[in-house]
Structure formats: C-alpha cells, structure tokens
mmCIF file of C-alpha atoms in Angstrom:
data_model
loop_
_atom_site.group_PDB
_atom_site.id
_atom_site.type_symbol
_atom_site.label_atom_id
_atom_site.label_comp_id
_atom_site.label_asym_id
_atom_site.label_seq_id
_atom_site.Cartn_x
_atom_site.Cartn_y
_atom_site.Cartn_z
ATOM 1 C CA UNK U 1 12.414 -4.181 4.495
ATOM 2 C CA UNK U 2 11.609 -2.221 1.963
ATOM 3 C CA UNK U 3 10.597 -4.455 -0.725
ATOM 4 C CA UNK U 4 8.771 -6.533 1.779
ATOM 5 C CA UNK U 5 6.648 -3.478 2.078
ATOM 6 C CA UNK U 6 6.233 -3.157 -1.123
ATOM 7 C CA UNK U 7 5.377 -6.196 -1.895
ATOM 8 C CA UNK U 8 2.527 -6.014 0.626
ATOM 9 C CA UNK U 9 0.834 -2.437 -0.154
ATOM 10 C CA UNK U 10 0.678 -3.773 -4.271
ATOM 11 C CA UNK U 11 -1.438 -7.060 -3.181
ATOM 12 C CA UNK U 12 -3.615 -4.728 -0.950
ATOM 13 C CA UNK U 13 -3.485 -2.021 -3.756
ATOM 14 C CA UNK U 14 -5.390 -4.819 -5.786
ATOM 15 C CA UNK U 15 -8.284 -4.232 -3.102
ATOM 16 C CA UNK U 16 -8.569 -0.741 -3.768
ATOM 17 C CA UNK U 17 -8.744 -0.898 -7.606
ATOM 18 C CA UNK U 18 -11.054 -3.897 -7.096
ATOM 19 C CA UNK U 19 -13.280 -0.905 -5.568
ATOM 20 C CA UNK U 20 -12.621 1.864 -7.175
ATOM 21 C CA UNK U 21 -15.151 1.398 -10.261
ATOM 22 C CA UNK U 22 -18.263 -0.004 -8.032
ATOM 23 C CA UNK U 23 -20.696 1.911 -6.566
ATOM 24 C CA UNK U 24 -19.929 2.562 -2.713
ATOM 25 C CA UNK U 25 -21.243 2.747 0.406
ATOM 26 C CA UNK U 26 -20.145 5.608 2.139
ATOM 27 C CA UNK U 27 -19.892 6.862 6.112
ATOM 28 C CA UNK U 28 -18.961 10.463 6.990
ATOM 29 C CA UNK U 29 -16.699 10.783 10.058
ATOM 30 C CA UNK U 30 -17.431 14.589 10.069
ATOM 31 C CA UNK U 31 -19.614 16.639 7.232
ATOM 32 C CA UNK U 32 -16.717 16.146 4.506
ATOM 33 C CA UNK U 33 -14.407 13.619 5.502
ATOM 34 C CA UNK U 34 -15.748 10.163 3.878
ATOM 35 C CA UNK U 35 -14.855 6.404 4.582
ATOM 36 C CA UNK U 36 -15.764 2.973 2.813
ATOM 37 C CA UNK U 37 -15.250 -0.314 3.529
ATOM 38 C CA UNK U 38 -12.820 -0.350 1.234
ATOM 39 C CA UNK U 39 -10.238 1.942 3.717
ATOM 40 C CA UNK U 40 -10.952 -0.541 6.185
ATOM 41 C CA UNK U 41 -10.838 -3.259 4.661
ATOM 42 C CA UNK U 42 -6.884 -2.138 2.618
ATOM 43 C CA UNK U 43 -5.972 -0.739 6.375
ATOM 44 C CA UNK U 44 -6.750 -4.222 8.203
ATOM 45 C CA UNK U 45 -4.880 -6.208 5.520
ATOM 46 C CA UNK U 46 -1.691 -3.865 5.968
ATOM 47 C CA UNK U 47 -1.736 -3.576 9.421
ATOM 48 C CA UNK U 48 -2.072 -7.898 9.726
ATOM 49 C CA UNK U 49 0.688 -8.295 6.695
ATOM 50 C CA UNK U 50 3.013 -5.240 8.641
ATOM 51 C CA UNK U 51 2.335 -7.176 12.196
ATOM 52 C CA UNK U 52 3.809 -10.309 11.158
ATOM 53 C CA UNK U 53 6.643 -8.823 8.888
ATOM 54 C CA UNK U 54 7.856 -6.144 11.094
ATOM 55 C CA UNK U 55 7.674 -6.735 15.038
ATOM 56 C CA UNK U 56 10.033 -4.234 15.688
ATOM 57 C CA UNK U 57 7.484 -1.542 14.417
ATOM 58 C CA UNK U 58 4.011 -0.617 15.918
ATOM 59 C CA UNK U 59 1.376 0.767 13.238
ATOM 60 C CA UNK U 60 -0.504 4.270 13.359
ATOM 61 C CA UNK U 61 -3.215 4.001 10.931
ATOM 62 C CA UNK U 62 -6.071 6.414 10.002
ATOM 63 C CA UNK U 63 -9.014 4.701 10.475
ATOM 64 C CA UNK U 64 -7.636 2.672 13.604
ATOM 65 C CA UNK U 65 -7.837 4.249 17.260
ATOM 66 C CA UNK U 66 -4.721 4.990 17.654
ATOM 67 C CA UNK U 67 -4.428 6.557 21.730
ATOM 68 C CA UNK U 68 -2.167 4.455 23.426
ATOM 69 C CA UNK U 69 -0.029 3.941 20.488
ATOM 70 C CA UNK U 70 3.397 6.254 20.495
ATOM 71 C CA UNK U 71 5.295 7.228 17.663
ATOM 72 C CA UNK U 72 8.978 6.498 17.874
ATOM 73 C CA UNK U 73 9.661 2.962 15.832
ATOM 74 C CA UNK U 74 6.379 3.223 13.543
ATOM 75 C CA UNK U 75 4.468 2.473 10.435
ATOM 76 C CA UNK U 76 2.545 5.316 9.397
ATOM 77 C CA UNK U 77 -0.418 3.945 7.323
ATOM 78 C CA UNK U 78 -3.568 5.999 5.365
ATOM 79 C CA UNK U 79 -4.786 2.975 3.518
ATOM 80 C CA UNK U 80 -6.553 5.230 0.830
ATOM 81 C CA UNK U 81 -5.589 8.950 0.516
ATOM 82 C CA UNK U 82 -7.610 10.573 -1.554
ATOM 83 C CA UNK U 83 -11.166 8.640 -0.583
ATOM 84 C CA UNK U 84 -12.979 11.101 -2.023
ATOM 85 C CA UNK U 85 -11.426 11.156 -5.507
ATOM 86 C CA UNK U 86 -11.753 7.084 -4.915
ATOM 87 C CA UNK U 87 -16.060 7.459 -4.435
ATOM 88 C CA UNK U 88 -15.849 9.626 -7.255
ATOM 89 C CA UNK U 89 -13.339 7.821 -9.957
ATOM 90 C CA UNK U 90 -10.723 10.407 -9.946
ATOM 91 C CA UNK U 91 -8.042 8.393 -10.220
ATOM 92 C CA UNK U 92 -5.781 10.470 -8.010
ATOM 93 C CA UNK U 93 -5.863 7.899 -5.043
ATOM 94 C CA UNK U 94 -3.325 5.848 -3.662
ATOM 95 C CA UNK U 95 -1.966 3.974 -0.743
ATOM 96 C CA UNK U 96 0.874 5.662 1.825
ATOM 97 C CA UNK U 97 3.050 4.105 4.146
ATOM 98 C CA UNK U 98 6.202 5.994 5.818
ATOM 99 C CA UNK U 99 8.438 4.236 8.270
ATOM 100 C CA UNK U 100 10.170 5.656 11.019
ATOM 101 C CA UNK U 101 12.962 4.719 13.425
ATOM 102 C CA UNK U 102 12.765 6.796 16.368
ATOM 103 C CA UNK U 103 10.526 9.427 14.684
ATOM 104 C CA UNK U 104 13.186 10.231 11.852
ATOM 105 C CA UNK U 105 12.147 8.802 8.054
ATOM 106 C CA UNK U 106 13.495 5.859 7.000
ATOM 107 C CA UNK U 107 11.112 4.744 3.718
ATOM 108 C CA UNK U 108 8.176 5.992 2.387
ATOM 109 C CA UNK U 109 6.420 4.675 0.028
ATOM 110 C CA UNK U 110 3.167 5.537 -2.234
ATOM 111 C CA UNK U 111 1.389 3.284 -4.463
ATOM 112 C CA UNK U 112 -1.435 4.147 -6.791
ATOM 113 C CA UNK U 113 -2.805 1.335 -8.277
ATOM 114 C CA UNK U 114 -5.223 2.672 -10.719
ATOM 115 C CA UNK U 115 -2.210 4.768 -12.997
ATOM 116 C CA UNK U 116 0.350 1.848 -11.706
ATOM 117 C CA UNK U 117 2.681 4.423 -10.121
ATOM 118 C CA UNK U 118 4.442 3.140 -7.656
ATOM 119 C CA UNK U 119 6.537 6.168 -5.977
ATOM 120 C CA UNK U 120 9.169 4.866 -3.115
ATOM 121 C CA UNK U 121 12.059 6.321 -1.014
ATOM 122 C CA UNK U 122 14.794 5.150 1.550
ATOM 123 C CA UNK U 123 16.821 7.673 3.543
ATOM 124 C CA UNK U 124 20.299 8.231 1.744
ATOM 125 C CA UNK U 125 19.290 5.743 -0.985
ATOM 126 C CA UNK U 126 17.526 8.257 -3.536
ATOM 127 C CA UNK U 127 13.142 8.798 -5.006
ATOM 128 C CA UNK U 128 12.278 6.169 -8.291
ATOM 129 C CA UNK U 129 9.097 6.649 -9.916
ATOM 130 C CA UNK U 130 8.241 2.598 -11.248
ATOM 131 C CA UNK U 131 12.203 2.112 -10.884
ATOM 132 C CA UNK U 132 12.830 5.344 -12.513
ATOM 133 C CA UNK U 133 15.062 7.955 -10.420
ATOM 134 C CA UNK U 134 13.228 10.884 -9.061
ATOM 135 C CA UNK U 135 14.528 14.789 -8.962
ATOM 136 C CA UNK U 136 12.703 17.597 -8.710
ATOM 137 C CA UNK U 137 12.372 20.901 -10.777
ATOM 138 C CA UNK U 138 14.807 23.647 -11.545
ATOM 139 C CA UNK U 139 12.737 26.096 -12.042
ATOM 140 C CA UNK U 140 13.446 29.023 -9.937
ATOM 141 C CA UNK U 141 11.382 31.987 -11.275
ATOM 142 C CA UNK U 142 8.020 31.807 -9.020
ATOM 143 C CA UNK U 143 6.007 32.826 -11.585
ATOM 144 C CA UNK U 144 6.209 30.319 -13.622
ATOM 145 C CA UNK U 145 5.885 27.635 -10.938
ATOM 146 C CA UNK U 146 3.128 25.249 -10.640
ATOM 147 C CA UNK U 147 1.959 25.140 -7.153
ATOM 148 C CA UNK U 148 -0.357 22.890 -5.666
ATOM 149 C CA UNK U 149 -2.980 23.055 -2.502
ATOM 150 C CA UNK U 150 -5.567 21.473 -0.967
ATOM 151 C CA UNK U 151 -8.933 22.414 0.941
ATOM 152 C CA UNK U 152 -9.326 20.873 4.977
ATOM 153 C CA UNK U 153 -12.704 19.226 5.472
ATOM 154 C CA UNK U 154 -13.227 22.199 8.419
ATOM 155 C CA UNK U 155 -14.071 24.242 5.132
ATOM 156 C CA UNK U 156 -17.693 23.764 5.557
ATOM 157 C CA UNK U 157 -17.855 24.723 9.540
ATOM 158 C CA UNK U 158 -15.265 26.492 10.328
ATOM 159 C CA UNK U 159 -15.251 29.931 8.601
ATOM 160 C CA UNK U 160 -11.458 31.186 9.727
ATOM 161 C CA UNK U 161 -10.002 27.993 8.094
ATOM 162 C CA UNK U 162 -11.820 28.791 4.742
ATOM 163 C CA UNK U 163 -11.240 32.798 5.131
ATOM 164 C CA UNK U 164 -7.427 31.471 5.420
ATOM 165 C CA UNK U 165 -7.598 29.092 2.375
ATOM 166 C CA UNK U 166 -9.441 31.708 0.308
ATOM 167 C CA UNK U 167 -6.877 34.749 1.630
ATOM 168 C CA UNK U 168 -3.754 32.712 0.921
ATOM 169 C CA UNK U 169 -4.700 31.656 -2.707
ATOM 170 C CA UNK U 170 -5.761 35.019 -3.711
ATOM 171 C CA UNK U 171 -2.125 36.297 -2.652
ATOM 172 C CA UNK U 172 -0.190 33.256 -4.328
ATOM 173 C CA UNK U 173 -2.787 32.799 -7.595
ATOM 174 C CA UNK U 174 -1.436 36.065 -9.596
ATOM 175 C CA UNK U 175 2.131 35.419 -8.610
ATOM 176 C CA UNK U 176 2.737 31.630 -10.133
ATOM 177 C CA UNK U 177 1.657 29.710 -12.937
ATOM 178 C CA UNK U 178 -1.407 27.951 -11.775
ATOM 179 C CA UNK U 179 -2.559 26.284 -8.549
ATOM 180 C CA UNK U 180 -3.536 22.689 -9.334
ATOM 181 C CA UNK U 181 -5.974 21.025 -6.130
ATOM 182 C CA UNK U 182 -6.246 17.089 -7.082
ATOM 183 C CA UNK U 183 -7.320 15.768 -3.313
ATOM 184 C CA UNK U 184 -4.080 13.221 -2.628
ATOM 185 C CA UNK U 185 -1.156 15.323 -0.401
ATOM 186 C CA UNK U 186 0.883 11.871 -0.569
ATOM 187 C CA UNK U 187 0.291 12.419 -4.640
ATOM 188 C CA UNK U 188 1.255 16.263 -4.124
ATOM 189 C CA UNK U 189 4.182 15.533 -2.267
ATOM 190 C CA UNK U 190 4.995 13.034 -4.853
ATOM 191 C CA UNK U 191 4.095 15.476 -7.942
ATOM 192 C CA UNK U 192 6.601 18.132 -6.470
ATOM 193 C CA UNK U 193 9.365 14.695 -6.370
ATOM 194 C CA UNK U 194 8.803 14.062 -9.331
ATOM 195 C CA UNK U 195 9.313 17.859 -10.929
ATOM 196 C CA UNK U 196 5.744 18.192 -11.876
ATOM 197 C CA UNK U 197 5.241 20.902 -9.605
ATOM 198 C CA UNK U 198 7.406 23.665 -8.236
ATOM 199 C CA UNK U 199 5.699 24.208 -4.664
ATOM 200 C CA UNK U 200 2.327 22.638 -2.473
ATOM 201 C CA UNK U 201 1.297 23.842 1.029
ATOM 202 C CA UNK U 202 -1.570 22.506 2.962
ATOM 203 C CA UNK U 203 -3.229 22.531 6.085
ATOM 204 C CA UNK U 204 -4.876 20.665 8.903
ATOM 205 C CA UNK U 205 -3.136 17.492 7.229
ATOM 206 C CA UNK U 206 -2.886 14.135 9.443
ATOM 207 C CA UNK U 207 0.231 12.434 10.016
ATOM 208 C CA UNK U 208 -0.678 9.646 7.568
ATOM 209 C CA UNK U 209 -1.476 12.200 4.855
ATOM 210 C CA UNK U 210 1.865 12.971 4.543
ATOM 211 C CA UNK U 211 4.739 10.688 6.117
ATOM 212 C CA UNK U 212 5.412 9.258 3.032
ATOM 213 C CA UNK U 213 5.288 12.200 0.957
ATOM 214 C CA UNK U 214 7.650 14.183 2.652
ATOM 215 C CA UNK U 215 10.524 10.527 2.915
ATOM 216 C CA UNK U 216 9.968 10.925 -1.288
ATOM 217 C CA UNK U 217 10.184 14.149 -1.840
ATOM 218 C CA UNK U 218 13.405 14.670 0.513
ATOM 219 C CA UNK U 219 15.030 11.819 -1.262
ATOM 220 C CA UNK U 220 14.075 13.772 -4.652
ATOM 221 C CA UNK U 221 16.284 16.901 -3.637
ATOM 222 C CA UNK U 222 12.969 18.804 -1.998
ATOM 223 C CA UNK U 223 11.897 20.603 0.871
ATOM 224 C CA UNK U 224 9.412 20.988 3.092
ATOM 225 C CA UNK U 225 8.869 22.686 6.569
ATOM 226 C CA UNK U 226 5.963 24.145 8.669
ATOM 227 C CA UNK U 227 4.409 27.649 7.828
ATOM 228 C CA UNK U 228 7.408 29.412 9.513
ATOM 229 C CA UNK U 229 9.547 28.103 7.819
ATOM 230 C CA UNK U 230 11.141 25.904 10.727
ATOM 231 C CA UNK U 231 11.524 22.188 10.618
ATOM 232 C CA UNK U 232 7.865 20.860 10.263
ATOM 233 C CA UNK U 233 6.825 18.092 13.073
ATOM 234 C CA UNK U 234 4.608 15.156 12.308
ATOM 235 C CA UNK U 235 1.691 15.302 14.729
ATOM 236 C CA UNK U 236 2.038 18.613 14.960
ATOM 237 C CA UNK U 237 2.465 21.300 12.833
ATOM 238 C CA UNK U 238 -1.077 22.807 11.272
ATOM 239 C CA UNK U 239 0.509 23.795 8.176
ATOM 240 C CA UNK U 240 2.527 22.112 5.846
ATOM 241 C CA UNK U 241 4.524 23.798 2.708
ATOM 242 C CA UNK U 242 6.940 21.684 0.571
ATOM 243 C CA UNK U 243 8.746 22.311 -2.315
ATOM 244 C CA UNK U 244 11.878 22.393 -5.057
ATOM 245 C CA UNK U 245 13.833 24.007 -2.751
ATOM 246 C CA UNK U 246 14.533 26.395 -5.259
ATOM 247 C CA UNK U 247 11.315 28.706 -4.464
ATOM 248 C CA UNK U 248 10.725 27.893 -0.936
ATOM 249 C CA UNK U 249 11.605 31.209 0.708
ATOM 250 C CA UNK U 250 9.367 32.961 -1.542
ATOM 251 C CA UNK U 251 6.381 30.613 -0.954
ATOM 252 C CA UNK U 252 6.836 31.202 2.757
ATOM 253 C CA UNK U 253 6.459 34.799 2.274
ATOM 254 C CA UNK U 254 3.817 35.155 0.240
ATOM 255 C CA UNK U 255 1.997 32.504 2.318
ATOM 256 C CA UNK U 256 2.580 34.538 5.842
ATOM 257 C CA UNK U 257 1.040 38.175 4.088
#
C-alpha cells in the first residue's frame, strides 16, 4: 500500500509545484486561514486516485466536508500544509497523508515537492528521508535544543489564544537554543524525525495537520503527546507537543507554568 500511495501524492505533488511560482488566487475561510485552487484541485486528485486504490479506507480531507464521515479505517489527507508559505514561495510546503486502521497509525507519509523530500513511515518498519533512515537527536541538555512552534489562525480574534502563544514562548525562549516557526507542523514533525530539532508544540492543529507527522516521527524514535503529557488524541486534543524523547518532560513543564 504504501508505495501505491506514494506513487500517487508525487504525481499530485507535480500540481502543487506547478503552482507554487504563479501568482494565486486566494479565498480566506476565516481572517488568516487561506485556500487556492491549487488545495482543491491536489485534494480532489488524491481523494479520486485513494478511492479507486484503497476501498477498504474512507478519506478525511481538509478542504472536503467531512460530517458523516467516521474515523476508524481512514486516509487522513491536507493536500497542501503550509498554504500560506505556498502563496508566498516559502518553500516549506508539502503534501500529508497518514493512514489508519481502526484509528491506530499505520503509514504516514509527507512529500514536499519543491526541496524533493519525500519523508515516509510504516508502523514497526522504521522513518527514511528520500530512502535514507530517519532517527532523531540525542541531545538531552534543553538548552541547547532547537524547538519549534507555530501561531493558530485564532491569533488575530481571539486574544486568550495569542496571550497563551505569547506567555508560553516567553517561558521556553531563554531556556533553549532558539525557537524556529516555518508554517508546515507535518514539516515540524518531520524536522524533529529527522534530528533537526530537539522539541515542537502547537496548538489548535487539525487532524490532517498532523497524522502523518506524528506516524514519522514515532517511527524515528520520537514522542509526542497532548499538553498533559497523556497520550494525545487525533480530533481532539487542543495542544500538541512532540519531541526527541530525550527532553520531553522538561518541555511539558515549562509549557504548563
């Protein structure tokens, strides 16, 4: 199944870097959260291609209307994470699919087709990088860990989510290396796999933001879990925080001051 899949997302990853260096049209489905044609048209192409290839699985997508569709034996699909670094011709975009059988992970895969890097996981079967194995970081001293965040589109209306976002990075700022904020999570997720950075939380993510991620980075020797510290729930959980491993526990501390 898996290089079925991944034989599908690079054809429609040839539709997004067809886009990505003409000028756009662009929709707003609230004041910061932007859309093209060019999600829509990379999510209809995926979910035809997945419909025919995989019966078995029904497909949650991000810009579909998803209501009546339950996740158990799904294909998780944001067709373009990172649309806004896509408008703009940041080149951190990509494509992210996670599969799951009975809501557990079973592959995830995330494809960026402007650097080529094609990041993909199967439960028990190990992270590669363009074939290469993945594994994350060693380092265990938090400060000198690279973390990584992100901001939620409610930043611009609602003022406890950006008191939060502001409150949290002024605790965790003097206490690591750096805070790097590149607008992908399936590329953060992915950067932590790959043992570019030691730690990323997040919040308000959607499902598709991160079901891939979270298949890679697992497979890469990482964690991740919900703001407590507990098992974090597709669907569910607000926050997300994901890392090494190795500095977890601290970065749940510092994050819950």
């Amino acid at each position: 199944m898996k290089e079925k899949l991944i034989e599908i997302i690079k054809e429609a990853g040839k539709i997004l870097k067809d886009g990505y260096s003409l000028n756009k049209e662009v929709n707003f489905k609230a004041k910061k959260d932007l859309v093209t044609k060019y999600d829509v048209a990379v999510e209809e192409f995926l979910k035809e291609k997945f419909a025919k290839e995989f019966t078995d699985f029904n497909i949650i997508a991000e810009e579909s209307d998803n209501k009546n569709i339950e996740f158990k034996d799904s294909i998780i699909v944001d067709p373009i994470d990172g649309t806004t670094n896509f408008v703009n011709q940041v080149p951190h975009t990509c494509i992210s699919v996670g599969v799951y059988k009975d809501k557990e992970p079973y592959i995830g895969i995330v494809y960026n087709p402007i650097l080529d890097e094609l990041y993909e996981a199967q439960i028990g079967k190990g992270a590669f990088l363009n074939g290469k194995k993945l594994e994350v970081s060693k380092e265990n001293d938090f400060q000198k860990s690279l973390l990584a965040t992100g901001f939620p589109y409610s930043n611009s209306t609602n003022q406890d989510d950006l008191n939060d976002v502001i409150e949290k990075i002024r605790t965790i700022l003097p206490r690591c290396q750096d805070i790097r904020r590149l607008g992908s999570a399936a590329i953060d997720l992915c950067f932590i796999a790959r043992g570019t950075y030691e730690g990323y939380y997040e919040m308000n993510l959607k499902a598709w933001d991160v079901s891939a991620g979270i298949i890679i980075l697992q497979e890469a020797g990482g964690k991740f879990t919900s703001l407590s510290g507990d098992k974090y729930t597709l669907f569910e959980d607000k926050y997300i925080v994901a890392s090494n491993g190795l500095i977890h526990d601290e970065l749940i501390t510092l994050l819950n001051q």
